[in-house]
Each structure stands twice: as C-alpha cells, then as structure tokens.
Amino acid sequence: MRETWMRRARRAALGAAALVAAAALCGAGLLRAPAAGAADEQCFPETGKCLQGRFLAYWQAHGGLATNGYPLSGEFQQRLEDGKPYTVQYFERVRMEYHPENQPPYDVELGQFGRDIHPADPAVAPQAGDTYFQATGHNVAPDFYAYWLQHGGLDQFGYPLTEEIHETLDGRDYVVQYFERARFERHPENPAPWDIELGQFGRRIFTTSLAALQQPCRSADLAASVAWNAGAGQRIGDITYRNQSPAPCALTGRPQVQVVDGQGQPIGVPPAGGDAGTGDGGPGLILQPTQTALQSVRFGNWCGDRDAPQALLITLPQNGGQSTVSPVSVPPCLGNVPPAFDSGPLTMGPTPAVQTLRAFYEAIDSKDYHAAYNLLGAAWQQRQSYDDFASGYADTEFVTPAILTAYPTGSDGAILNVVLTAKHTDGSTHHYAGTYTVAPEGNGLRIVAASIAQTD
C-alpha cells in the first residue's frame, strides 16, 4: 500500500495518536520507578504523558526527543521476555524497562525491538571503509556509524543485526539497517543531519500489543445480545458484546459460539469461532466502558432430529467464561444437507468515528477515490492533492482495517488504533499499524490526522 501521505501526516498526529495509550492502559496502583524528587517530572502536552525519575534521567541523557521520541504511555507493569514483571514505559522509538536488580546506571534498559521485528541475518565478512562488529558479524557504513556513536552507541542501539538493505516505507524505497534496538533509515530527501532517521519501533510494538497489555474481558464484563436478519434458507446476524464494567478490557482472539437446545446442551452443529481457551489469534480489541464489539454469525440448513436450537453458548477467549444469548431464529430445512453455522472475526461496534474510517476504506476498495478523499479533513487536503492521494493507492487491491480501540474525544470524534492488511496488485500482502484521528468538521466527521507505519 503506497500511502505516501502517511509520513507527511505523522508529525501532525503525534499528540492525538498516543491518547489511545491513555485509554487502553490507564489504571491505579502501577509501580513507579524511583523518583529523585517531587519536581523530578516532565510532561508533554503533545501526548498528555509525563516522565519522572530514572526514566526521565535516562531520556534526558540518551538523546531526548530526537532519539527516543515522545512518551506513548505512562509507567505500567508488563511481563517481559524472561517471564518476569517489570515497570516499563513506551516511547515512539523505544521501550524503557526498569531493572531494580541492576545497579545504576544499568537499572534502565531498552527493549530489543530490532530482534522482534527483524531477526539477525547471518554474519558476513568485513567490508573496507565500514566499521565491523565482530559480536554479530555485520558492517556499519560511516554515516550510520557516526550517528550510532553520537546518539548513544551500544547502550542505546545495540549491535547491528543486518547489513544495509532496501525496504519500502510509505511507498518509497529506502536504505535501512536493523540494530538490536533500532532501525536506521537513510533519507536523502532531507538535509543533514536529518537525512538519518530512526524507525518508530516503540509505536509499532505498542500498537500491535495493546490487547496483550490489557486485562482480558470476562463474561461478567460483557452484556451479549444477538440480532438476526432473514436470508435465503438461513439467518444472518451480529452478536453484540457491550462492556458493562467500569474498566477497559481486551477481547483477544475470537469467541467460540455454539448452538444449544432448550436445556443448554450442544446440538449436532459444530461450534464456530476460536479455541475456547485462547482464541484464534489476531490483534484483538480493547473495549472502553460502554463500547461494543460485533461478531457476525450465520446459521442455516437446520435439518436436525433433536430439539430445535434455542440459544447460543458463547465461550470467551483467555478463559473468560461463558454466557448464553437467546433466542435463536430457526431457518427452514433445505433438504438432506448438514446444518451450517459459522462466525466472523471481531470488529469494533458502529460508532460514528468507526463508521467514518470504514467508509473511507470501503471507498478505497471500490476505487472510489473521490469519496475517500472527501472524508479527509480540509488541512489534510491542503497538504495533499487528490491526484497524489489517488496515485498512492495505484498498486493496492484492497485494504482490511482491524480497529483495536476507539478512544472518544467528544462530539462523536475519536482516536482509532488500527491494524491494516493491504493486498497489492502484484499479489503481495503487507501489514500496517497506527492511529487515525476522526473529528467533526463541516457537516460531518472527517479523518484529520494519521500516524501509520508498516509492520512487516
């Protein structure tokens, strides 16, 4: 997907984009890294987040905003790769981890996002004129090495994991190199010293792991209901899951749905959806209080010889418990054919902001670029012409958005945290993650800002 407008929109969206983190990860009682004093704090109106104590000291001593980016979250507990819980804080480019078992200054470490996103390539031979790192067997060119030295070196970026390689970022070809904690990008269109940029690893990992960082939804948290529409020998409908608890919760994977009789016993129709214990993967959704999620269901060809189906038994992922939804409308028997029942993936409920973003991508998929362009805000349209916008999707066959969170901002506006799957005309598929800001403008809602990055 050649969304060339995304990089130009990124800086304008910094403040709004990270507000999703506030909604998804707010909570009481989070462990704080030790603070040096009551005034030892710095807050950023761009994201509404603050830094304190050891994390603030590390941020200031290791390149500040240019190297680490704005904070995307407050401090919170996360179980890391070693299976132990640590106090962490996410930034646009890094994740800071507080390790009290280490003596200062080694009590603050950075997550090795580079290894998560791009595993190490095989070692190569030293190249003349480059700096060779024996530890991983890779070369670093003089300009990348100078940036590496000047902005924190080994502690900040780690060892190189690859040689220089070509990657498509926002529809353009760039030379990049992966390190243990960063991706260096060479941008010849920028004057020095801004011709070298760092990939926003923190934003990418944070976006794709939001659901994993949030408490899973339990059956007691959700009020479930189903609405059916008649079809040709079948019933098609949506199960609505409404968060009736006072706190956000995550639906990771796909709830399992099974047809049961009047006594609550399963009948001869295989269950649909994910595994009852863990779900079937996917980024999941985070539901704020009163927000809803939808799961499509289809039931047809009822030819059973037992009691007619009476209800749907729902088993939530992550051992979230069970609930029953009724009634089930029984379709007619179409002859000597087995019964059919299936369900779709979870989607965010139809808030106005969610509907706006879905309408945008429905227009993209139908090649109605004028309709999609008209859903962009006026300031966005001033920055990018219609022709440039349309040409950015020339090699895109379709885009499927998965909306993870919808953080309301008032007057039907919202900040939407999304994962996008784009199928290209050459048959390739790529994935993207980030945020869209939808706000009232003119006579309706418009997409006014975005911060999207490719994740593969």
C-alpha positions as semicolon CSV with decimal commas, in nm:
position;residue;x (nm);y (nm);z (nm)
1;M;0,000;0,000;0,000
2;R;0,171;0,318;-0,117
3;E;0,021;0,557;0,137
4;T;0,269;0,833;0,067
5;W;0,064;1,081;0,268
6;M;0,121;0,893;0,593
7;R;0,474;1,013;0,660
8;R;0,372;1,374;0,595
9;A;0,082;1,336;0,837
10;R;0,285;1,165;1,108
11;R;0,422;1,468;1,288
12;A;0,084;1,644;1,287
13;A;-0,070;1,338;1,451
14;L;0,182;1,287;1,732
15;G;-0,022;1,446;2,007
16;A;-0,352;1,285;1,921
17;A;-0,222;0,940;1,834
18;A;-0,083;0,848;2,172
19;L;-0,401;0,935;2,360
20;V;-0,513;0,583;2,277
21;A;-0,250;0,461;2,518
22;A;-0,403;0,663;2,797
23;A;-0,738;0,497;2,743
24;A;-0,602;0,147;2,699
25;L;-0,354;0,142;2,986
26;C;-0,491;0,374;3,249
27;G;-0,526;0,222;3,593
28;A;-0,436;0,263;3,956
29;G;-0,154;0,112;4,152
30;L;0,110;0,086;3,878
31;L;0,461;0,054;4,013
32;R;0,667;0,366;3,962
33;A;1,039;0,381;3,903
34;P;1,205;0,566;4,190
35;A;1,186;0,943;4,155
36;A;1,469;1,171;4,260
37;G;1,230;1,433;4,393
38;A;0,878;1,572;4,373
39;A;0,974;1,816;4,097
40;D;1,158;1,547;3,900
41;E;0,897;1,525;3,626
42;Q;0,850;1,645;3,269
43;C;0,514;1,638;3,093
44;F;0,441;1,658;2,722
45;P;0,119;1,824;2,603
46;E;0,178;1,661;2,262
47;T;0,081;1,323;2,409
48;G;-0,053;1,407;2,754
49;K;0,212;1,185;2,915
50;C;0,476;1,256;3,178
51;L;0,827;1,130;3,255
52;Q;0,977;1,101;3,600
53;G;1,266;0,960;3,798
54;R;1,503;0,716;3,637
55;F;1,316;0,710;3,307
56;L;1,333;1,088;3,279
57;A;1,704;1,086;3,364
58;Y;1,771;0,820;3,100
59;W;1,560;1,002;2,839
60;Q;1,750;1,326;2,900
61;A;2,093;1,160;2,899
62;H;2,033;0,949;2,588
63;G;1,922;1,181;2,313
64;G;1,590;1,308;2,448
65;L;1,317;1,367;2,193
66;A;1,525;1,311;1,880
67;T;1,641;0,964;1,981
68;N;1,357;0,831;2,197
69;G;1,053;1,026;2,082
70;Y;0,753;1,134;2,287
71;P;0,616;0,904;2,560
72;L;0,319;0,700;2,439
73;S;0,218;0,564;2,778
74;G;0,265;0,614;3,147
75;E;0,457;0,363;3,354
76;F;0,293;0,026;3,397
77;Q;0,373;-0,336;3,472
78;Q;0,446;-0,573;3,182
79;R;0,573;-0,930;3,181
80;L;0,876;-0,932;2,952
81;E;1,057;-1,199;2,756
82;D;1,217;-1,355;3,066
83;G;0,871;-1,415;3,214
84;K;0,915;-1,160;3,495
85;P;0,712;-0,839;3,550
86;Y;0,890;-0,507;3,514
87;T;0,794;-0,142;3,521
88;V;0,805;-0,019;3,161
89;Q;0,716;0,292;2,963
90;Y;0,668;0,311;2,588
91;F;0,803;0,588;2,366
92;E;0,777;0,640;1,992
93;R;1,108;0,467;1,931
94;V;1,193;0,272;2,246
95;R;1,054;0,087;2,546
96;M;1,228;0,171;2,872
97;E;1,247;-0,106;3,131
98;Y;1,330;-0,056;3,498
99;H;1,554;-0,334;3,630
100;P;1,599;-0,282;4,007
101;E;1,824;-0,588;4,023
102;N;2,093;-0,385;3,841
103;Q;2,299;-0,104;3,985
104;P;2,262;0,245;3,827
105;P;2,311;0,341;3,551
106;Y;2,228;-0,010;3,429
107;D;1,893;-0,023;3,608
108;V;1,724;0,124;3,297
109;E;1,740;-0,088;2,982
110;L;1,578;-0,066;2,641
111;G;1,367;-0,339;2,483
112;Q;1,534;-0,518;2,192
113;F;1,265;-0,436;1,937
114;G;1,504;-0,486;1,648
115;R;1,527;-0,859;1,717
116;D;1,148;-0,882;1,744
117;I;1,087;-0,712;1,411
118;H;1,385;-0,840;1,210
119;P;1,577;-1,146;1,336
120;A;1,952;-1,131;1,289
121;D;2,086;-1,208;0,942
122;P;2,386;-1,445;0,901
123;A;2,727;-1,292;0,961
124;V;2,927;-1,155;0,669
125;A;3,289;-1,065;0,608
126;P;3,432;-0,720;0,695
127;Q;3,400;-0,453;0,426
128;A;3,665;-0,192;0,355
129;G;3,571;0,153;0,483
130;D;3,298;0,026;0,719
131;T;3,308;-0,046;1,092
132;Y;3,281;-0,419;1,156
133;F;3,109;-0,558;1,467
134;Q;3,257;-0,897;1,547
135;A;2,979;-0,973;1,800
136;T;2,714;-1,005;1,529
137;G;2,927;-1,016;1,214
138;H;2,792;-0,706;1,039
139;N;2,931;-0,385;0,889
140;V;2,812;-0,030;0,952
141;A;2,874;0,245;0,696
142;P;3,049;0,566;0,807
143;D;2,737;0,786;0,824
144;F;2,535;0,528;1,017
145;Y;2,830;0,460;1,246
146;A;2,876;0,833;1,317
147;Y;2,505;0,857;1,410
148;W;2,539;0,542;1,623
149;L;2,833;0,692;1,815
150;Q;2,685;1,039;1,858
151;H;2,342;0,925;1,982
152;G;2,414;0,663;2,244
153;G;2,614;0,385;2,084
154;L;2,584;0,031;2,215
155;D;2,362;0,110;2,514
156;Q;2,105;0,292;2,303
157;F;2,103;0,094;1,978
158;G;2,280;-0,236;2,041
159;Y;2,474;-0,430;1,778
160;P;2,383;-0,436;1,408
161;L;2,163;-0,730;1,308
162;T;2,184;-0,684;0,930
163;E;2,379;-0,521;0,654
164;E;2,217;-0,227;0,477
165;I;1,905;-0,344;0,297
166;H;1,633;-0,184;0,086
167;E;1,279;-0,152;0,226
168;T;0,964;0,021;0,105
169;L;0,846;0,277;0,361
170;D;0,531;0,474;0,283
171;G;0,558;0,373;-0,082
172;R;0,921;0,476;-0,132
173;D;1,242;0,277;-0,142
174;Y;1,489;0,348;0,140
175;V;1,818;0,205;0,256
176;V;1,783;0,084;0,616
177;Q;1,982;-0,117;0,867
178;Y;1,849;-0,304;1,169
179;F;2,014;-0,291;1,509
180;E;1,911;-0,470;1,826
181;R;1,711;-0,170;1,945
182;A;1,657;0,046;1,637
183;R;1,626;0,067;1,261
184;F;1,840;0,332;1,093
185;E;1,685;0,486;0,780
186;R;1,872;0,693;0,523
187;H;1,653;0,975;0,386
188;P;1,840;1,153;0,105
189;E;1,544;1,387;0,054
190;N;1,625;1,552;0,389
191;P;1,921;1,787;0,451
192;A;2,185;1,676;0,702
193;P;2,167;1,599;0,990
194;W;1,804;1,493;0,932
195;D;1,897;1,259;0,649
196;I;1,920;0,974;0,902
197;E;1,603;0,885;1,091
198;L;1,507;0,612;1,334
199;G;1,212;0,380;1,278
200;Q;0,929;0,422;1,528
201;F;0,970;0,078;1,685
202;G;0,808;0,181;2,011
203;R;0,491;0,296;1,841
204;R;0,478;-0,021;1,629
205;I;0,525;-0,268;1,916
206;F;0,293;-0,072;2,142
207;T;0,019;-0,064;1,880
208;T;0,030;-0,433;1,798
209;S;0,048;-0,543;2,162
210;L;-0,220;-0,320;2,316
211;A;-0,460;-0,608;2,369
212;A;-0,189;-0,819;2,531
213;L;-0,123;-0,540;2,783
214;Q;-0,486;-0,508;2,892
215;Q;-0,685;-0,732;3,125
216;P;-0,898;-0,977;2,923
217;C;-1,275;-0,939;2,914
218;R;-1,472;-1,178;3,135
219;S;-1,826;-1,292;3,076
220;A;-1,941;-1,079;3,368
221;D;-1,792;-0,771;3,198
222;L;-1,990;-0,810;2,876
223;A;-2,360;-0,786;2,800
224;A;-2,414;-1,001;2,491
225;S;-2,711;-0,989;2,255
226;V;-2,785;-1,110;1,902
227;A;-2,991;-0,959;1,620
228;W;-3,092;-1,171;1,319
229;N;-3,189;-1,095;0,962
230;A;-3,360;-1,342;0,732
231;G;-3,169;-1,488;0,441
232;A;-3,226;-1,750;0,172
233;G;-3,274;-2,055;0,392
234;Q;-3,057;-1,911;0,667
235;R;-3,032;-1,648;0,938
236;I;-2,754;-1,389;0,933
237;G;-2,688;-1,165;1,228
238;D;-2,446;-0,999;1,467
239;I;-2,362;-1,076;1,826
240;T;-2,303;-0,750;2,014
241;Y;-2,066;-0,750;2,310
242;R;-2,109;-0,439;2,527
243;N;-1,858;-0,363;2,802
244;Q;-2,080;-0,302;3,105
245;S;-1,791;-0,291;3,352
246;P;-1,630;0,033;3,479
247;A;-1,287;-0,054;3,331
248;P;-1,149;-0,130;2,983
249;C;-1,093;-0,493;2,887
250;A;-0,944;-0,680;2,591
251;L;-1,107;-0,933;2,361
252;T;-0,812;-1,120;2,211
253;G;-0,892;-1,383;1,956
254;R;-1,242;-1,485;1,852
255;P;-1,510;-1,601;2,099
256;Q;-1,633;-1,953;2,038
257;V;-2,004;-1,973;1,959
258;Q;-2,206;-2,294;1,985
259;V;-2,574;-2,368;1,919
260;V;-2,755;-2,526;2,217
261;D;-3,103;-2,665;2,281
262;G;-3,360;-2,563;2,541
263;Q;-3,165;-2,743;2,815
264;G;-2,842;-2,568;2,724
265;Q;-2,692;-2,880;2,567
266;P;-2,498;-2,858;2,237
267;I;-2,680;-2,996;1,936
268;G;-2,535;-3,154;1,624
269;V;-2,384;-2,835;1,484
270;P;-2,005;-2,785;1,515
271;P;-1,906;-2,475;1,715
272;A;-1,772;-2,173;1,530
273;G;-1,503;-1,924;1,622
274;G;-1,183;-1,957;1,815
275;D;-1,050;-2,209;2,061
276;A;-1,240;-2,192;2,389
277;G;-0,922;-2,143;2,589
278;T;-0,707;-1,898;2,399
279;G;-0,892;-1,766;2,094
280;D;-0,762;-1,791;1,741
281;G;-0,507;-1,513;1,744
282;G;-0,534;-1,172;1,588
283;P;-0,458;-0,837;1,748
284;G;-0,781;-0,828;1,949
285;L;-0,993;-0,532;2,057
286;I;-0,992;-0,315;2,365
287;L;-1,338;-0,209;2,479
288;Q;-1,372;0,101;2,692
289;P;-1,672;0,112;2,927
290;T;-1,999;0,119;2,724
291;Q;-1,816;0,042;2,396
292;T;-1,928;-0,253;2,185
293;A;-1,776;-0,519;1,963
294;L;-1,955;-0,712;1,689
295;Q;-1,917;-1,072;1,573
296;S;-2,108;-1,182;1,264
297;V;-2,284;-1,520;1,272
298;R;-2,464;-1,729;1,010
299;F;-2,698;-2,019;1,083
300;G;-2,867;-2,224;0,815
301;N;-2,985;-2,556;0,680
302;W;-3,145;-2,679;1,002
303;C;-3,233;-3,047;0,946
304;G;-3,166;-3,190;1,290
305;D;-3,383;-3,453;1,453
306;R;-3,342;-3,321;1,807
307;D;-3,492;-3,024;1,986
308;A;-3,475;-2,708;1,779
309;P;-3,191;-2,472;1,871
310;Q;-3,282;-2,225;2,141
311;A;-2,972;-2,022;2,222
312;L;-2,606;-1,951;2,150
313;L;-2,345;-2,054;2,407
314;I;-2,053;-1,809;2,399
315;T;-1,712;-1,902;2,539
316;L;-1,473;-1,609;2,569
317;P;-1,101;-1,640;2,490
318;Q;-0,837;-1,630;2,762
319;N;-1,058;-1,839;2,993
320;G;-1,304;-1,551;3,013
321;G;-1,604;-1,768;3,098
322;Q;-1,932;-1,847;2,927
323;S;-2,265;-1,676;2,866
324;T;-2,583;-1,766;2,680
325;V;-2,761;-1,550;2,423
326;S;-3,116;-1,618;2,307
327;P;-3,339;-1,650;2,117
328;V;-3,212;-1,817;1,800
329;S;-3,435;-1,790;1,496
330;V;-3,455;-2,131;1,329
331;P;-3,419;-2,131;0,948
332;P;-3,610;-2,379;0,735
333;C;-3,470;-2,719;0,645
334;L;-3,341;-2,723;0,290
335;G;-3,341;-3,098;0,250
336;N;-3,095;-3,372;0,329
337;V;-2,799;-3,143;0,395
338;P;-2,590;-3,097;0,710
339;P;-2,659;-2,796;0,928
340;A;-2,432;-2,495;0,882
341;F;-2,310;-2,247;1,142
342;D;-2,012;-2,011;1,132
343;S;-1,894;-1,682;1,274
344;G;-1,672;-1,393;1,169
345;P;-1,390;-1,204;1,340
346;L;-1,448;-0,935;1,598
347;T;-1,490;-0,574;1,489
348;M;-1,548;-0,254;1,682
349;G;-1,912;-0,154;1,720
350;P;-2,059;0,106;1,483
351;T;-1,970;0,436;1,648
352;P;-1,975;0,737;1,409
353;A;-1,596;0,758;1,405
354;V;-1,558;0,387;1,333
355;Q;-1,816;0,411;1,055
356;T;-1,624;0,703;0,904
357;L;-1,299;0,508;0,886
358;R;-1,475;0,202;0,748
359;A;-1,644;0,416;0,484
360;F;-1,302;0,552;0,390
361;Y;-1,161;0,205;0,324
362;E;-1,478;0,080;0,157
363;A;-1,434;0,368;-0,088
364;I;-1,067;0,274;-0,135
365;D;-1,160;-0,089;-0,204
366;S;-1,422;0,013;-0,461
367;K;-1,171;0,252;-0,627
368;D;-1,397;0,548;-0,547
369;Y;-1,102;0,767;-0,454
370;H;-1,309;1,087;-0,472
371;A;-1,536;0,958;-0,194
372;A;-1,235;0,856;0,015
373;Y;-1,059;1,189;-0,044
374;N;-1,371;1,378;0,063
375;L;-1,352;1,206;0,403
376;L;-1,016;1,374;0,472
377;G;-1,004;1,700;0,665
378;A;-0,951;2,033;0,492
379;A;-0,598;2,078;0,628
380;W;-0,506;1,732;0,502
381;Q;-0,642;1,811;0,156
382;Q;-0,438;2,131;0,151
383;R;-0,124;1,927;0,216
384;Q;-0,202;1,663;-0,046
385;S;-0,375;1,694;-0,381
386;Y;-0,637;1,446;-0,496
387;D;-0,407;1,319;-0,774
388;D;-0,128;1,244;-0,527
389;F;-0,375;1,076;-0,294
390;A;-0,524;0,854;-0,565
391;S;-0,185;0,759;-0,710
392;G;-0,078;0,640;-0,364
393;Y;-0,327;0,354;-0,397
394;A;-0,247;0,263;-0,758
395;D;-0,097;-0,073;-0,660
396;T;-0,350;-0,151;-0,384
397;E;-0,615;-0,415;-0,449
398;F;-0,791;-0,382;-0,114
399;V;-0,730;-0,286;0,249
400;T;-0,888;-0,457;0,551
401;P;-0,885;-0,243;0,867
402;A;-0,899;-0,402;1,213
403;I;-0,990;-0,135;1,467
404;L;-0,837;-0,223;1,804
405;T;-0,953;0,071;2,013
406;A;-1,179;0,371;1,974
407;Y;-1,098;0,643;2,227
408;P;-1,379;0,906;2,224
409;T;-1,272;1,270;2,209
410;G;-1,617;1,432;2,221
411;S;-1,876;1,533;1,960
412;D;-1,858;1,184;1,803
413;G;-1,486;1,222;1,734
414;A;-1,238;0,952;1,833
415;I;-0,881;0,834;1,807
416;L;-0,883;0,493;1,640
417;N;-0,599;0,249;1,691
418;V;-0,583;0,020;1,387
419;V;-0,404;-0,266;1,219
420;L;-0,433;-0,268;0,838
421;T;-0,388;-0,561;0,600
422;A;-0,323;-0,446;0,242
423;K;-0,335;-0,675;-0,063
424;H;-0,139;-0,538;-0,359
425;T;-0,196;-0,586;-0,729
426;D;0,128;-0,785;-0,756
427;G;-0,015;-1,043;-0,515
428;S;0,188;-0,937;-0,210
429;T;0,035;-0,859;0,129
430;H;0,166;-0,611;0,384
431;H;0,056;-0,505;0,730
432;Y;0,044;-0,160;0,887
433;A;-0,036;-0,029;1,234
434;G;-0,102;0,308;1,392
435;T;-0,375;0,559;1,466
436;Y;-0,631;0,774;1,290
437;T;-0,791;1,083;1,439
438;V;-1,152;1,144;1,338
439;A;-1,310;1,477;1,431
440;P;-1,614;1,692;1,345
441;E;-1,551;1,921;1,050
442;G;-1,801;2,096;0,824
443;N;-2,123;1,899;0,809
444;G;-1,983;1,567;0,933
445;L;-1,686;1,371;1,059
446;R;-1,351;1,380;0,879
447;I;-1,019;1,200;0,916
448;V;-0,793;1,484;1,026
449;A;-0,468;1,309;1,120
450;A;-0,291;0,972;1,096
451;S;0,023;0,802;1,218
452;I;0,068;0,474;1,031
453;A;0,378;0,256;0,989
454;Q;0,444;-0,067;0,804
455;T;0,496;-0,363;1,040
456;D;0,646;-0,620;0,804
